Amino acid sequence: MLPLVSIVGRPNVGKSCLFNRIIGRQLAVVDNYEGLTRDRNYAQASWNGVEFTVTDTGGLAPTSKEALTSEIRRQVDIAAEESDVIIFIVDAGTGPTDLDEIIARHLRRTQSEKIFLAVNKAESPRALDDINLYFSLGLGDPLPISALHGKGVADLLDVIVDRLRKLDKVKRGQGVA
């Protein structure tokens, strides 16, 4: 069974675009329409000789009472619980939003050791200047990326693969957690 990497975040931050970038093909539908991704999409990926499964999840909106949104939250929770690594993706153009903070708090409580914070749409100099704002989410170093243009995605995958390699050694009893 391959390690599982899940991509989570609020609607329209670029989860499906990053998913497609990581797997190297257009499997997930990408549009500005909120709620387009409703179920988890799975695909195999490989980076620097490490194979893994990546999951694209629907946008997490935990404050909504709508049935569809609560189902998306349930799907994200399932994916996060199953995951070896979680990419929490936010939008550089908005700064950390209240919803980002709610999601970050939820993930910190349940999955803190698995999370990497990716700040998407960070292709402009202004977005890079604002990257330090994301430390407020309490999830460590924010990694600037542009899923659309591929910028920073290799760096993100490098840290993910490094974590997966460490987890693999722990699973085989060759290392210390």
PDB file of C-alpha atoms in Angstrom:
ATOM      1  CA  MET A   1       0.000   0.000   0.000  1.00  0.00           C
ATOM      2  CA  LEU A   2       1.417   3.377  -1.052  1.00  0.00           C
ATOM      3  CA  PRO A   3       1.646   6.312   1.368  1.00  0.00           C
ATOM      4  CA  LEU A   4      -1.261   8.747   1.083  1.00  0.00           C
ATOM      5  CA  VAL A   5      -0.895  12.524   0.616  1.00  0.00           C
ATOM      6  CA  SER A   6      -4.120  14.544   0.896  1.00  0.00           C
ATOM      7  CA  ILE A   7      -4.698  18.089  -0.304  1.00  0.00           C
ATOM      8  CA  VAL A   8      -7.169  20.030   1.864  1.00  0.00           C
ATOM      9  CA  GLY A   9      -8.297  23.648   2.145  1.00  0.00           C
ATOM     10  CA  ARG A  10     -11.220  25.970   1.700  1.00  0.00           C
ATOM     11  CA  PRO A  11     -12.991  26.276  -1.666  1.00  0.00           C
ATOM     12  CA  ASN A  12     -11.195  27.818  -4.665  1.00  0.00           C
ATOM     13  CA  VAL A  13      -7.630  27.876  -3.343  1.00  0.00           C
ATOM     14  CA  GLY A  14      -6.255  25.592  -6.081  1.00  0.00           C
ATOM     15  CA  LYS A  15      -6.479  22.089  -4.591  1.00  0.00           C
ATOM     16  CA  SER A  16      -7.477  20.439  -7.866  1.00  0.00           C
ATOM     17  CA  CYS A  17      -4.898  22.427  -9.812  1.00  0.00           C
ATOM     18  CA  LEU A  18      -2.158  21.248  -7.415  1.00  0.00           C
ATOM     19  CA  PHE A  19      -3.488  17.676  -7.630  1.00  0.00           C
ATOM     20  CA  ASN A  20      -3.217  17.794 -11.431  1.00  0.00           C
ATOM     21  CA  ARG A  21       0.271  19.331 -11.227  1.00  0.00           C
ATOM     22  CA  ILE A  22       1.508  16.594  -8.876  1.00  0.00           C
ATOM     23  CA  ILE A  23       0.130  13.711 -10.944  1.00  0.00           C
ATOM     24  CA  GLY A  24       1.254  15.304 -14.206  1.00  0.00           C
ATOM     25  CA  ARG A  25      -2.071  15.198 -16.022  1.00  0.00           C
ATOM     26  CA  GLN A  26      -5.526  16.814 -16.040  1.00  0.00           C
ATOM     27  CA  LEU A  27      -7.631  14.368 -14.043  1.00  0.00           C
ATOM     28  CA  ALA A  28      -9.472  16.768 -11.717  1.00  0.00           C
ATOM     29  CA  VAL A  29     -11.754  19.399 -13.198  1.00  0.00           C
ATOM     30  CA  VAL A  30     -10.494  22.924 -12.483  1.00  0.00           C
ATOM     31  CA  ASP A  31     -12.783  25.967 -12.525  1.00  0.00           C
ATOM     32  CA  ASN A  32     -13.558  29.038 -10.404  1.00  0.00           C
ATOM     33  CA  TYR A  33     -16.935  27.522  -9.516  1.00  0.00           C
ATOM     34  CA  GLU A  34     -17.148  26.769  -5.770  1.00  0.00           C
ATOM     35  CA  GLY A  35     -18.060  23.213  -4.793  1.00  0.00           C
ATOM     36  CA  LEU A  36     -16.993  21.599  -8.065  1.00  0.00           C
ATOM     37  CA  THR A  37     -14.971  18.885  -6.307  1.00  0.00           C
ATOM     38  CA  ARG A  38     -17.389  16.970  -4.104  1.00  0.00           C
ATOM     39  CA  ASP A  39     -15.759  13.586  -3.650  1.00  0.00           C
ATOM     40  CA  ARG A  40     -12.161  12.629  -3.125  1.00  0.00           C
ATOM     41  CA  ASN A  41     -10.132  11.970  -6.269  1.00  0.00           C
ATOM     42  CA  TYR A  42      -7.206   9.554  -5.982  1.00  0.00           C
ATOM     43  CA  ALA A  43      -4.243   9.090  -8.307  1.00  0.00           C
ATOM     44  CA  GLN A  44      -0.747   7.675  -8.083  1.00  0.00           C
ATOM     45  CA  ALA A  45       2.219  10.016  -8.223  1.00  0.00           C
ATOM     46  CA  SER A  46       5.983   9.741  -8.025  1.00  0.00           C
ATOM     47  CA  TRP A  47       8.686  12.200  -7.051  1.00  0.00           C
ATOM     48  CA  ASN A  48      12.434  11.528  -6.787  1.00  0.00           C
ATOM     49  CA  GLY A  49      11.888   7.785  -6.809  1.00  0.00           C
ATOM     50  CA  VAL A  50       9.157   7.771  -4.150  1.00  0.00           C
ATOM     51  CA  GLU A  51       5.699   6.597  -5.184  1.00  0.00           C
ATOM     52  CA  PHE A  52       2.609   7.707  -3.319  1.00  0.00           C
ATOM     53  CA  THR A  53      -1.117   8.221  -3.747  1.00  0.00           C
ATOM     54  CA  VAL A  54      -2.402  11.787  -3.774  1.00  0.00           C
ATOM     55  CA  THR A  55      -5.979  12.757  -2.871  1.00  0.00           C
ATOM     56  CA  ASP A  56      -7.856  15.838  -4.020  1.00  0.00           C
ATOM     57  CA  THR A  57     -10.654  16.784  -1.624  1.00  0.00           C
ATOM     58  CA  GLY A  58     -13.604  19.133  -1.846  1.00  0.00           C
ATOM     59  CA  GLY A  59     -13.306  22.606  -0.350  1.00  0.00           C
ATOM     60  CA  LEU A  60     -13.663  22.551   3.411  1.00  0.00           C
ATOM     61  CA  ALA A  61     -16.258  24.976   4.755  1.00  0.00           C
ATOM     62  CA  PRO A  62     -16.742  23.841   8.360  1.00  0.00           C
ATOM     63  CA  THR A  63     -19.002  26.709   9.399  1.00  0.00           C
ATOM     64  CA  SER A  64     -21.730  25.903   6.882  1.00  0.00           C
ATOM     65  CA  LYS A  65     -24.794  23.870   7.802  1.00  0.00           C
ATOM     66  CA  GLU A  66     -25.620  22.871   4.238  1.00  0.00           C
ATOM     67  CA  ALA A  67     -25.800  19.108   3.651  1.00  0.00           C
ATOM     68  CA  LEU A  68     -23.394  19.162   0.707  1.00  0.00           C
ATOM     69  CA  THR A  69     -20.823  21.207   2.612  1.00  0.00           C
ATOM     70  CA  SER A  70     -21.038  18.953   5.663  1.00  0.00           C
ATOM     71  CA  GLU A  71     -20.529  15.950   3.381  1.00  0.00           C
ATOM     72  CA  ILE A  72     -17.433  17.626   1.895  1.00  0.00           C
ATOM     73  CA  ARG A  73     -16.133  18.254   5.450  1.00  0.00           C
ATOM     74  CA  ARG A  74     -16.718  14.595   6.285  1.00  0.00           C
ATOM     75  CA  GLN A  75     -14.810  13.556   3.157  1.00  0.00           C
ATOM     76  CA  VAL A  76     -11.913  15.871   4.066  1.00  0.00           C
ATOM     77  CA  ASP A  77     -11.825  14.495   7.623  1.00  0.00           C
ATOM     78  CA  ILE A  78     -11.706  10.947   6.273  1.00  0.00           C
ATOM     79  CA  ALA A  79      -8.922  11.798   3.841  1.00  0.00           C
ATOM     80  CA  ALA A  80      -6.948  13.615   6.544  1.00  0.00           C
ATOM     81  CA  GLU A  81      -7.286  10.728   8.988  1.00  0.00           C
ATOM     82  CA  GLU A  82      -6.143   8.185   6.376  1.00  0.00           C
ATOM     83  CA  SER A  83      -3.230  10.350   5.246  1.00  0.00           C
ATOM     84  CA  ASP A  84       0.458  10.063   5.934  1.00  0.00           C
ATOM     85  CA  VAL A  85       0.893  13.709   4.871  1.00  0.00           C
ATOM     86  CA  ILE A  86      -1.589  16.579   4.527  1.00  0.00           C
ATOM     87  CA  ILE A  87      -1.047  19.577   2.286  1.00  0.00           C
ATOM     88  CA  PHE A  88      -3.140  22.421   3.684  1.00  0.00           C
ATOM     89  CA  ILE A  89      -3.415  24.873   0.806  1.00  0.00           C
ATOM     90  CA  VAL A  90      -4.364  28.535   1.178  1.00  0.00           C
ATOM     91  CA  ASP A  91      -4.606  31.462  -1.265  1.00  0.00           C
ATOM     92  CA  ALA A  92      -1.806  34.071  -1.271  1.00  0.00           C
ATOM     93  CA  GLY A  93      -4.134  36.675  -2.746  1.00  0.00           C
ATOM     94  CA  THR A  94      -6.424  36.824   0.271  1.00  0.00           C
ATOM     95  CA  GLY A  95      -4.118  36.588   3.263  1.00  0.00           C
ATOM     96  CA  PRO A  96      -5.141  34.156   5.996  1.00  0.00           C
ATOM     97  CA  THR A  97      -8.935  34.231   6.185  1.00  0.00           C
ATOM     98  CA  ASP A  98     -11.174  33.411   9.137  1.00  0.00           C
ATOM     99  CA  LEU A  99     -12.041  30.148   7.382  1.00  0.00           C
ATOM    100  CA  ASP A 100      -8.324  29.332   6.933  1.00  0.00           C
ATOM    101  CA  GLU A 101      -7.854  29.887  10.675  1.00  0.00           C
ATOM    102  CA  ILE A 102     -10.802  27.625  11.538  1.00  0.00           C
ATOM    103  CA  ILE A 103      -9.499  24.873   9.265  1.00  0.00           C
ATOM    104  CA  ALA A 104      -5.932  25.285  10.594  1.00  0.00           C
ATOM    105  CA  ARG A 105      -7.191  25.021  14.185  1.00  0.00           C
ATOM    106  CA  HIS A 106      -9.178  21.884  13.296  1.00  0.00           C
ATOM    107  CA  LEU A 107      -6.190  20.279  11.564  1.00  0.00           C
ATOM    108  CA  ARG A 108      -3.744  21.249  14.355  1.00  0.00           C
ATOM    109  CA  ARG A 109      -5.964  19.514  16.917  1.00  0.00           C
ATOM    110  CA  THR A 110      -6.245  16.288  14.976  1.00  0.00           C
ATOM    111  CA  GLN A 111      -3.346  16.019  12.501  1.00  0.00           C
ATOM    112  CA  SER A 112      -0.614  18.531  13.457  1.00  0.00           C
ATOM    113  CA  GLU A 113       2.392  16.291  12.767  1.00  0.00           C
ATOM    114  CA  LYS A 114       1.228  15.539   9.214  1.00  0.00           C
ATOM    115  CA  ILE A 115       0.615  19.062   7.885  1.00  0.00           C
ATOM    116  CA  PHE A 116       2.533  21.111   5.338  1.00  0.00           C
ATOM    117  CA  LEU A 117       1.213  24.604   4.632  1.00  0.00           C
ATOM    118  CA  ALA A 118       1.272  25.538   0.933  1.00  0.00           C
ATOM    119  CA  VAL A 119       0.503  29.153   0.015  1.00  0.00           C
ATOM    120  CA  ASN A 120      -0.805  28.955  -3.549  1.00  0.00           C
ATOM    121  CA  LYS A 121      -0.988  31.705  -6.178  1.00  0.00           C
ATOM    122  CA  ALA A 122       2.303  33.102  -4.847  1.00  0.00           C
ATOM    123  CA  GLU A 123       3.815  33.939  -8.212  1.00  0.00           C
ATOM    124  CA  SER A 124       3.897  37.728  -7.727  1.00  0.00           C
ATOM    125  CA  PRO A 125       6.520  39.649  -5.708  1.00  0.00           C
ATOM    126  CA  ARG A 126       3.726  41.131  -3.550  1.00  0.00           C
ATOM    127  CA  ALA A 127       2.426  37.669  -2.662  1.00  0.00           C
ATOM    128  CA  LEU A 128       5.942  36.607  -1.671  1.00  0.00           C
ATOM    129  CA  ASP A 129       6.288  39.738   0.494  1.00  0.00           C
ATOM    130  CA  ASP A 130       3.106  38.731   2.360  1.00  0.00           C
ATOM    131  CA  ILE A 131       4.152  35.096   2.927  1.00  0.00           C
ATOM    132  CA  ASN A 132       5.035  35.752   6.592  1.00  0.00           C
ATOM    133  CA  LEU A 133       1.370  36.507   7.319  1.00  0.00           C
ATOM    134  CA  TYR A 134       0.703  32.765   7.138  1.00  0.00           C
ATOM    135  CA  PHE A 135       2.838  31.989  10.191  1.00  0.00           C
ATOM    136  CA  SER A 136      -0.241  33.136  12.134  1.00  0.00           C
ATOM    137  CA  LEU A 137      -1.929  29.831  11.196  1.00  0.00           C
ATOM    138  CA  GLY A 138       0.484  28.002  13.509  1.00  0.00           C
ATOM    139  CA  LEU A 139       1.466  25.341  10.976  1.00  0.00           C
ATOM    140  CA  GLY A 140       5.174  26.018  10.580  1.00  0.00           C
ATOM    141  CA  ASP A 141       6.927  27.444   7.553  1.00  0.00           C
ATOM    142  CA  PRO A 142       4.525  28.450   4.781  1.00  0.00           C
ATOM    143  CA  LEU A 143       5.737  27.107   1.430  1.00  0.00           C
ATOM    144  CA  PRO A 144       5.000  29.515  -1.455  1.00  0.00           C
ATOM    145  CA  ILE A 145       3.790  27.792  -4.622  1.00  0.00           C
ATOM    146  CA  SER A 146       1.959  28.422  -7.856  1.00  0.00           C
ATOM    147  CA  ALA A 147       0.106  25.235  -8.750  1.00  0.00           C
ATOM    148  CA  LEU A 148      -0.911  26.755 -12.078  1.00  0.00           C
ATOM    149  CA  HIS A 149       2.636  27.676 -13.135  1.00  0.00           C
ATOM    150  CA  GLY A 150       4.503  24.973 -11.198  1.00  0.00           C
ATOM    151  CA  LYS A 151       6.559  27.457  -9.194  1.00  0.00           C
ATOM    152  CA  GLY A 152       7.640  26.073  -5.808  1.00  0.00           C
ATOM    153  CA  VAL A 153       5.834  22.758  -6.333  1.00  0.00           C
ATOM    154  CA  ALA A 154       9.144  20.869  -6.617  1.00  0.00           C
ATOM    155  CA  ASP A 155      10.233  22.301  -3.244  1.00  0.00           C
ATOM    156  CA  LEU A 156       6.909  21.252  -1.709  1.00  0.00           C
ATOM    157  CA  LEU A 157       7.266  17.741  -3.134  1.00  0.00           C
ATOM    158  CA  ASP A 158      10.853  17.531  -1.840  1.00  0.00           C
ATOM    159  CA  VAL A 159       9.741  18.118   1.776  1.00  0.00           C
ATOM    160  CA  ILE A 160       6.798  15.745   1.381  1.00  0.00           C
ATOM    161  CA  VAL A 161       8.968  12.973  -0.028  1.00  0.00           C
ATOM    162  CA  ASP A 162      11.521  13.547   2.736  1.00  0.00           C
ATOM    163  CA  ARG A 163       8.734  13.067   5.314  1.00  0.00           C
ATOM    164  CA  LEU A 164       7.438   9.953   3.517  1.00  0.00           C
ATOM    165  CA  ARG A 165      10.937   8.447   3.486  1.00  0.00           C
ATOM    166  CA  LYS A 166      11.238   9.025   7.236  1.00  0.00           C
ATOM    167  CA  LEU A 167       7.824   7.460   7.830  1.00  0.00           C
ATOM    168  CA  ASP A 168       8.753   4.472   5.704  1.00  0.00           C
ATOM    169  CA  LYS A 169      11.881   3.867   7.806  1.00  0.00           C
ATOM    170  CA  VAL A 170       9.823   4.066  11.003  1.00  0.00           C
ATOM    171  CA  LYS A 171       7.305   1.544   9.605  1.00  0.00           C
ATOM    172  CA  ARG A 172      10.091  -0.913   8.844  1.00  0.00           C
ATOM    173  CA  GLY A 173      11.648  -0.455  12.293  1.00  0.00           C
ATOM    174  CA  GLN A 174      14.877   1.025  10.893  1.00  0.00           C
ATOM    175  CA  GLY A 175      14.598   4.438  12.467  1.00  0.00           C
ATOM    176  CA  VAL A 176      13.375   6.258  15.484  1.00  0.00           C
ATOM    177  CA  ALA A 177      10.281   8.420  15.368  1.00  0.00           C
TER     178      ALA A 177
END
